[in-house]
PDB file of C-alpha atoms in Angstrom:
ATOM      1  CA  MET A   1     126.477 120.585 147.579  1.00  0.00           C
ATOM      2  CA  ASP A   2     123.319 121.284 145.145  1.00  0.00           C
ATOM      3  CA  ALA A   3     122.308 118.411 147.491  1.00  0.00           C
ATOM      4  CA  VAL A   4     122.796 119.558 150.679  1.00  0.00           C
ATOM      5  CA  ALA A   5     121.690 123.391 150.082  1.00  0.00           C
ATOM      6  CA  GLY A   6     117.864 121.944 148.714  1.00  0.00           C
ATOM      7  CA  ARG A   7     117.277 120.085 151.464  1.00  0.00           C
ATOM      8  CA  VAL A   8     118.642 122.972 153.625  1.00  0.00           C
ATOM      9  CA  ARG A   9     115.995 124.845 151.645  1.00  0.00           C
ATOM     10  CA  ALA A  10     112.899 123.123 152.280  1.00  0.00           C
ATOM     11  CA  ALA A  11     113.767 122.251 155.495  1.00  0.00           C
ATOM     12  CA  GLN A  12     113.998 126.511 156.324  1.00  0.00           C
ATOM     13  CA  ASN A  13     110.240 126.182 153.744  1.00  0.00           C
ATOM     14  CA  ALA A  14     108.654 123.644 156.209  1.00  0.00           C
ATOM     15  CA  VAL A  15     110.095 125.624 158.759  1.00  0.00           C
ATOM     16  CA  ALA A  16     108.300 128.508 158.141  1.00  0.00           C
ATOM     17  CA  ARG A  17     104.808 127.106 156.835  1.00  0.00           C
ATOM     18  CA  ILE A  18     104.236 125.320 160.871  1.00  0.00           C
ATOM     19  CA  SER A  19     101.102 126.703 162.081  1.00  0.00           C
ATOM     20  CA  MET A  20     100.335 127.283 165.637  1.00  0.00           C
ATOM     21  CA  ALA A  21      97.799 124.150 166.360  1.00  0.00           C
ATOM     22  CA  PRO A  22     100.411 121.132 165.108  1.00  0.00           C
ATOM     23  CA  LEU A  23     102.638 123.034 167.296  1.00  0.00           C
ATOM     24  CA  LEU A  24     101.044 123.393 170.813  1.00  0.00           C
ATOM     25  CA  VAL A  25     100.345 119.752 169.821  1.00  0.00           C
ATOM     26  CA  ARG A  26     103.712 119.115 170.272  1.00  0.00           C
ATOM     27  CA  ALA A  27     104.444 121.469 172.833  1.00  0.00           C
ATOM     28  CA  GLY A  28     102.155 119.417 175.241  1.00  0.00           C
ATOM     29  CA  ILE A  29     103.246 116.300 173.956  1.00  0.00           C
ATOM     30  CA  PHE A  30     106.568 117.742 175.359  1.00  0.00           C
ATOM     31  CA  VAL A  31     104.967 118.663 178.058  1.00  0.00           C
ATOM     32  CA  LEU A  32     103.418 115.706 179.216  1.00  0.00           C
ATOM     33  CA  VAL A  33     106.706 113.335 179.533  1.00  0.00           C
ATOM     34  CA  SER A  34     108.346 115.800 181.172  1.00  0.00           C
ATOM     35  CA  ALA A  35     105.841 115.915 183.773  1.00  0.00           C
ATOM     36  CA  GLY A  36     106.103 112.264 184.118  1.00  0.00           C
ATOM     37  CA  PHE A  37     109.018 111.858 184.127  1.00  0.00           C
ATOM     38  CA  ALA A  38     108.158 114.246 187.459  1.00  0.00           C
ATOM     39  CA  LEU A  39     106.435 112.526 189.542  1.00  0.00           C
ATOM     40  CA  ALA A  40     107.773 109.497 188.349  1.00  0.00           C
ATOM     41  CA  PHE A  41     111.335 109.363 188.550  1.00  0.00           C
ATOM     42  CA  PRO A  42     112.185 110.429 192.936  1.00  0.00           C
ATOM     43  CA  ALA A  43     114.077 113.517 193.611  1.00  0.00           C
ATOM     44  CA  GLU A  44     117.284 112.263 193.535  1.00  0.00           C
ATOM     45  CA  VAL A  45     117.954 111.031 190.258  1.00  0.00           C
ATOM     46  CA  LEU A  46     116.184 114.440 189.195  1.00  0.00           C
ATOM     47  CA  SER A  47     118.802 116.259 189.933  1.00  0.00           C
ATOM     48  CA  GLY A  48     122.416 116.628 187.714  1.00  0.00           C
ATOM     49  CA  ARG A  49     123.340 115.232 184.771  1.00  0.00           C
ATOM     50  CA  PRO A  50     120.083 112.766 184.259  1.00  0.00           C
ATOM     51  CA  VAL A  51     117.425 115.983 184.086  1.00  0.00           C
ATOM     52  CA  LEU A  52     118.787 116.912 180.426  1.00  0.00           C
ATOM     53  CA  PHE A  53     119.190 113.074 179.208  1.00  0.00           C
ATOM     54  CA  LEU A  54     115.263 113.129 180.672  1.00  0.00           C
ATOM     55  CA  ALA A  55     114.362 117.002 178.463  1.00  0.00           C
ATOM     56  CA  VAL A  56     115.774 115.186 175.245  1.00  0.00           C
ATOM     57  CA  ALA A  57     113.679 112.409 176.716  1.00  0.00           C
ATOM     58  CA  ALA A  58     111.061 113.964 176.950  1.00  0.00           C
ATOM     59  CA  LEU A  59     111.665 116.017 172.944  1.00  0.00           C
ATOM     60  CA  LEU A  60     111.806 112.452 171.398  1.00  0.00           C
ATOM     61  CA  PRO A  61     107.595 111.841 171.405  1.00  0.00           C
ATOM     62  CA  ALA A  62     107.068 115.082 170.054  1.00  0.00           C
ATOM     63  CA  PHE A  63     109.760 115.353 166.801  1.00  0.00           C
ATOM     64  CA  GLY A  64     108.640 111.789 165.855  1.00  0.00           C
ATOM     65  CA  PRO A  65     105.247 110.774 167.155  1.00  0.00           C
ATOM     66  CA  ARG A  66     105.092 108.812 164.725  1.00  0.00           C
ATOM     67  CA  ARG A  67     107.545 106.457 165.591  1.00  0.00           C
ATOM     68  CA  LEU A  68     108.555 104.556 168.681  1.00  0.00           C
ATOM     69  CA  TRP A  69     109.732 106.940 171.416  1.00  0.00           C
ATOM     70  CA  ALA A  70     105.751 107.421 172.519  1.00  0.00           C
ATOM     71  CA  THR A  71     106.877 104.073 173.808  1.00  0.00           C
ATOM     72  CA  PHE A  72     110.334 104.330 174.935  1.00  0.00           C
ATOM     73  CA  THR A  73     109.712 107.807 177.052  1.00  0.00           C
ATOM     74  CA  ALA A  74     106.693 105.544 178.985  1.00  0.00           C
ATOM     75  CA  LEU A  75     108.879 102.733 179.151  1.00  0.00           C
ATOM     76  CA  VAL A  76     110.898 104.883 180.750  1.00  0.00           C
ATOM     77  CA  THR A  77     108.815 106.124 183.296  1.00  0.00           C
ATOM     78  CA  VAL A  78     107.496 103.476 184.078  1.00  0.00           C
ATOM     79  CA  GLY A  79     111.286 102.490 184.421  1.00  0.00           C
ATOM     80  CA  GLY A  80     110.846 106.169 187.168  1.00  0.00           C
ATOM     81  CA  TRP A  81     108.362 104.812 188.684  1.00  0.00           C
ATOM     82  CA  LEU A  82     109.892 101.160 190.115  1.00  0.00           C
ATOM     83  CA  LEU A  83     112.807 102.845 190.544  1.00  0.00           C
ATOM     84  CA  ALA A  84     111.371 105.058 192.912  1.00  0.00           C
ATOM     85  CA  THR A  85     109.792 103.100 194.749  1.00  0.00           C
ATOM     86  CA  ASP A  86     111.432 100.059 194.659  1.00  0.00           C
ATOM     87  CA  GLY A  87     115.281 101.284 194.514  1.00  0.00           C
ATOM     88  CA  TYR A  88     114.674 104.612 196.419  1.00  0.00           C
ATOM     89  CA  GLY A  89     111.696 103.478 198.731  1.00  0.00           C
ATOM     90  CA  ARG A  90     108.998 105.669 198.361  1.00  0.00           C
ATOM     91  CA  PRO A  91     105.258 104.335 199.590  1.00  0.00           C
ATOM     92  CA  VAL A  92     102.972 104.295 197.255  1.00  0.00           C
ATOM     93  CA  ALA A  93     100.414 106.747 196.784  1.00  0.00           C
ATOM     94  CA  LEU A  94      96.896 106.678 195.094  1.00  0.00           C
ATOM     95  CA  TRP A  95      97.266 110.066 193.804  1.00  0.00           C
ATOM     96  CA  ARG A  96     100.777 109.826 192.444  1.00  0.00           C
ATOM     97  CA  LEU A  97      99.456 106.705 190.600  1.00  0.00           C
ATOM     98  CA  LEU A  98      96.867 108.180 189.036  1.00  0.00           C
ATOM     99  CA  ALA A  99      98.512 111.086 187.946  1.00  0.00           C
ATOM    100  CA  VAL A 100     101.637 109.185 186.852  1.00  0.00           C
ATOM    101  CA  ALA A 101      98.704 107.451 184.735  1.00  0.00           C
ATOM    102  CA  ALA A 102      96.145 110.090 183.222  1.00  0.00           C
ATOM    103  CA  LEU A 103      99.942 111.407 182.443  1.00  0.00           C
ATOM    104  CA  LEU A 104     100.877 108.734 180.532  1.00  0.00           C
ATOM    105  CA  TYR A 105      97.845 108.117 178.750  1.00  0.00           C
ATOM    106  CA  LEU A 106      97.167 112.025 177.730  1.00  0.00           C
ATOM    107  CA  ALA A 107     100.714 112.323 176.238  1.00  0.00           C
ATOM    108  CA  HIS A 108     100.121 108.773 174.110  1.00  0.00           C
ATOM    109  CA  THR A 109      96.438 110.099 172.882  1.00  0.00           C
ATOM    110  CA  LEU A 110      98.840 113.372 171.955  1.00  0.00           C
ATOM    111  CA  CYS A 111     100.620 111.999 170.382  1.00  0.00           C
ATOM    112  CA  ALA A 112      97.902 110.196 168.426  1.00  0.00           C
ATOM    113  CA  LEU A 113      97.164 113.578 167.841  1.00  0.00           C
ATOM    114  CA  ALA A 114     100.001 114.553 166.335  1.00  0.00           C
ATOM    115  CA  ALA A 115     101.074 111.536 164.300  1.00  0.00           C
ATOM    116  CA  LEU A 116      98.159 112.675 162.984  1.00  0.00           C
ATOM    117  CA  LEU A 117      98.204 116.009 161.902  1.00  0.00           C
ATOM    118  CA  PRO A 118     100.869 117.927 159.281  1.00  0.00           C
ATOM    119  CA  TYR A 119     103.223 120.386 160.481  1.00  0.00           C
ATOM    120  CA  ASP A 120     101.390 122.791 158.148  1.00  0.00           C
ATOM    121  CA  ALA A 121      97.682 122.069 158.945  1.00  0.00           C
ATOM    122  CA  VAL A 122      94.719 124.030 160.210  1.00  0.00           C
ATOM    123  CA  VAL A 123      93.363 122.919 162.980  1.00  0.00           C
ATOM    124  CA  ASP A 124      89.118 124.225 164.216  1.00  0.00           C
ATOM    125  CA  PRO A 125      89.694 124.797 168.013  1.00  0.00           C
ATOM    126  CA  GLU A 126      86.802 122.309 167.890  1.00  0.00           C
ATOM    127  CA  LEU A 127      89.304 119.689 167.297  1.00  0.00           C
ATOM    128  CA  ILE A 128      91.660 119.440 169.703  1.00  0.00           C
ATOM    129  CA  THR A 129      88.900 120.339 172.806  1.00  0.00           C
ATOM    130  CA  ARG A 130      86.726 117.896 171.195  1.00  0.00           C
ATOM    131  CA  TRP A 131      90.087 115.103 172.056  1.00  0.00           C
ATOM    132  CA  LEU A 132      91.122 116.663 175.217  1.00  0.00           C
ATOM    133  CA  LEU A 133      87.615 116.417 176.799  1.00  0.00           C
ATOM    134  CA  ARG A 134      87.409 112.345 175.511  1.00  0.00           C
ATOM    135  CA  SER A 135      90.449 111.510 177.068  1.00  0.00           C
ATOM    136  CA  ALA A 136      89.533 113.595 180.049  1.00  0.00           C
ATOM    137  CA  ALA A 137      86.247 111.119 180.056  1.00  0.00           C
ATOM    138  CA  VAL A 138      88.617 108.046 179.091  1.00  0.00           C
ATOM    139  CA  LEU A 139      90.704 108.944 182.398  1.00  0.00           C
ATOM    140  CA  LEU A 140      87.922 109.962 184.936  1.00  0.00           C
ATOM    141  CA  GLY A 141      85.846 106.244 183.956  1.00  0.00           C
ATOM    142  CA  ALA A 142      89.532 105.033 184.639  1.00  0.00           C
ATOM    143  CA  ALA A 143      90.686 106.754 187.985  1.00  0.00           C
ATOM    144  CA  VAL A 144      86.956 105.888 189.284  1.00  0.00           C
ATOM    145  CA  LEU A 145      86.917 102.087 188.065  1.00  0.00           C
ATOM    146  CA  GLY A 146      90.530 102.217 189.829  1.00  0.00           C
ATOM    147  CA  VAL A 147      90.074 103.421 193.033  1.00  0.00           C
ATOM    148  CA  LEU A 148      86.772 101.405 193.085  1.00  0.00           C
ATOM    149  CA  LEU A 149      88.571  98.229 192.161  1.00  0.00           C
ATOM    150  CA  LEU A 150      91.215  99.080 194.829  1.00  0.00           C
ATOM    151  CA  GLN A 151      88.849  99.626 197.626  1.00  0.00           C
ATOM    152  CA  ALA A 152      87.340  95.999 196.731  1.00  0.00           C
ATOM    153  CA  ALA A 153      90.181  94.925 197.239  1.00  0.00           C
ATOM    154  CA  GLU A 154      90.769  96.193 200.751  1.00  0.00           C
ATOM    155  CA  THR A 155      87.142  94.543 201.755  1.00  0.00           C
ATOM    156  CA  ARG A 156      88.266  91.210 201.050  1.00  0.00           C
ATOM    157  CA  GLY A 157      92.226  91.249 203.150  1.00  0.00           C
ATOM    158  CA  GLY A 158      94.989  89.994 200.988  1.00  0.00           C
ATOM    159  CA  ALA A 159      94.038  88.268 198.464  1.00  0.00           C
ATOM    160  CA  GLY A 160      91.540  91.079 196.879  1.00  0.00           C
ATOM    161  CA  TYR A 161      95.015  92.023 195.049  1.00  0.00           C
ATOM    162  CA  GLN A 162      94.959  88.541 193.833  1.00  0.00           C
ATOM    163  CA  TRP A 163      92.010  89.393 192.158  1.00  0.00           C
ATOM    164  CA  VAL A 164      91.871  92.984 191.333  1.00  0.00           C
ATOM    165  CA  THR A 165      94.527  91.728 189.021  1.00  0.00           C
ATOM    166  CA  VAL A 166      93.436  88.951 187.690  1.00  0.00           C
ATOM    167  CA  LEU A 167      90.048  91.373 186.755  1.00  0.00           C
ATOM    168  CA  GLY A 168      92.610  92.949 185.099  1.00  0.00           C
ATOM    169  CA  LEU A 169      93.989  91.272 183.393  1.00  0.00           C
ATOM    170  CA  LEU A 170      90.921  89.740 181.619  1.00  0.00           C
ATOM    171  CA  VAL A 171      89.648  93.057 181.271  1.00  0.00           C
ATOM    172  CA  ALA A 172      92.866  94.357 179.270  1.00  0.00           C
ATOM    173  CA  VAL A 173      92.364  90.537 177.237  1.00  0.00           C
ATOM    174  CA  GLY A 174      88.509  91.381 176.901  1.00  0.00           C
ATOM    175  CA  THR A 175      89.573  95.214 176.049  1.00  0.00           C
ATOM    176  CA  ALA A 176      92.381  93.616 172.965  1.00  0.00           C
ATOM    177  CA  ALA A 177      90.072  90.757 171.809  1.00  0.00           C
ATOM    178  CA  LEU A 178      87.006  93.697 170.952  1.00  0.00           C
ATOM    179  CA  LEU A 179      89.636  95.770 169.143  1.00  0.00           C
ATOM    180  CA  GLY A 180      90.429  92.706 166.936  1.00  0.00           C
ATOM    181  CA  TRP A 181      87.416  91.677 166.392  1.00  0.00           C
ATOM    182  CA  LEU A 182      86.822  95.005 165.513  1.00  0.00           C
ATOM    183  CA  LEU A 183      90.217  95.559 163.300  1.00  0.00           C
ATOM    184  CA  ARG A 184      88.756  92.064 161.511  1.00  0.00           C
ATOM    185  CA  ARG A 185      84.890  93.809 160.789  1.00  0.00           C
ATOM    186  CA  ARG A 186      86.033  96.171 158.479  1.00  0.00           C
TER     187      ARG A 186
END
């Protein structure tokens, strides 16, 4: 019984020590994952019982950003997108695709930040601002590059989509190789 009481006291102490910045980062994770679900899933799925499951799924990476929950929610979002486009026949709109991709990236990067911040960390707001500005720059660059590649695919006719897919695959492999080389160089 003493062990249970000790854990309850430790949990109360941890809750009392929570600071505002890590709490806001974790709330941001929940909001971004929920918005990603809302954009990715069809409206027919979002009415009713599945909303409760999606809300619980959106809470998981906020509470456990170091665990697999960020990847899990990203896969659920992609599954919702596939369900909406293939299962319910929703046309692929560029704005929706870019928005879902941006929300996935922002949720992922906030999970990385939350994994570094203890609950009781005192954080300068400038740190979070710089983190989000860097993320916004990455999103802007990716959106511009994606639109340019899409335009290039449309000018090349029917085979353009294959060309863009192969180019995107080469960029992804090159990025992975560069990151692996940088990690080994340490």
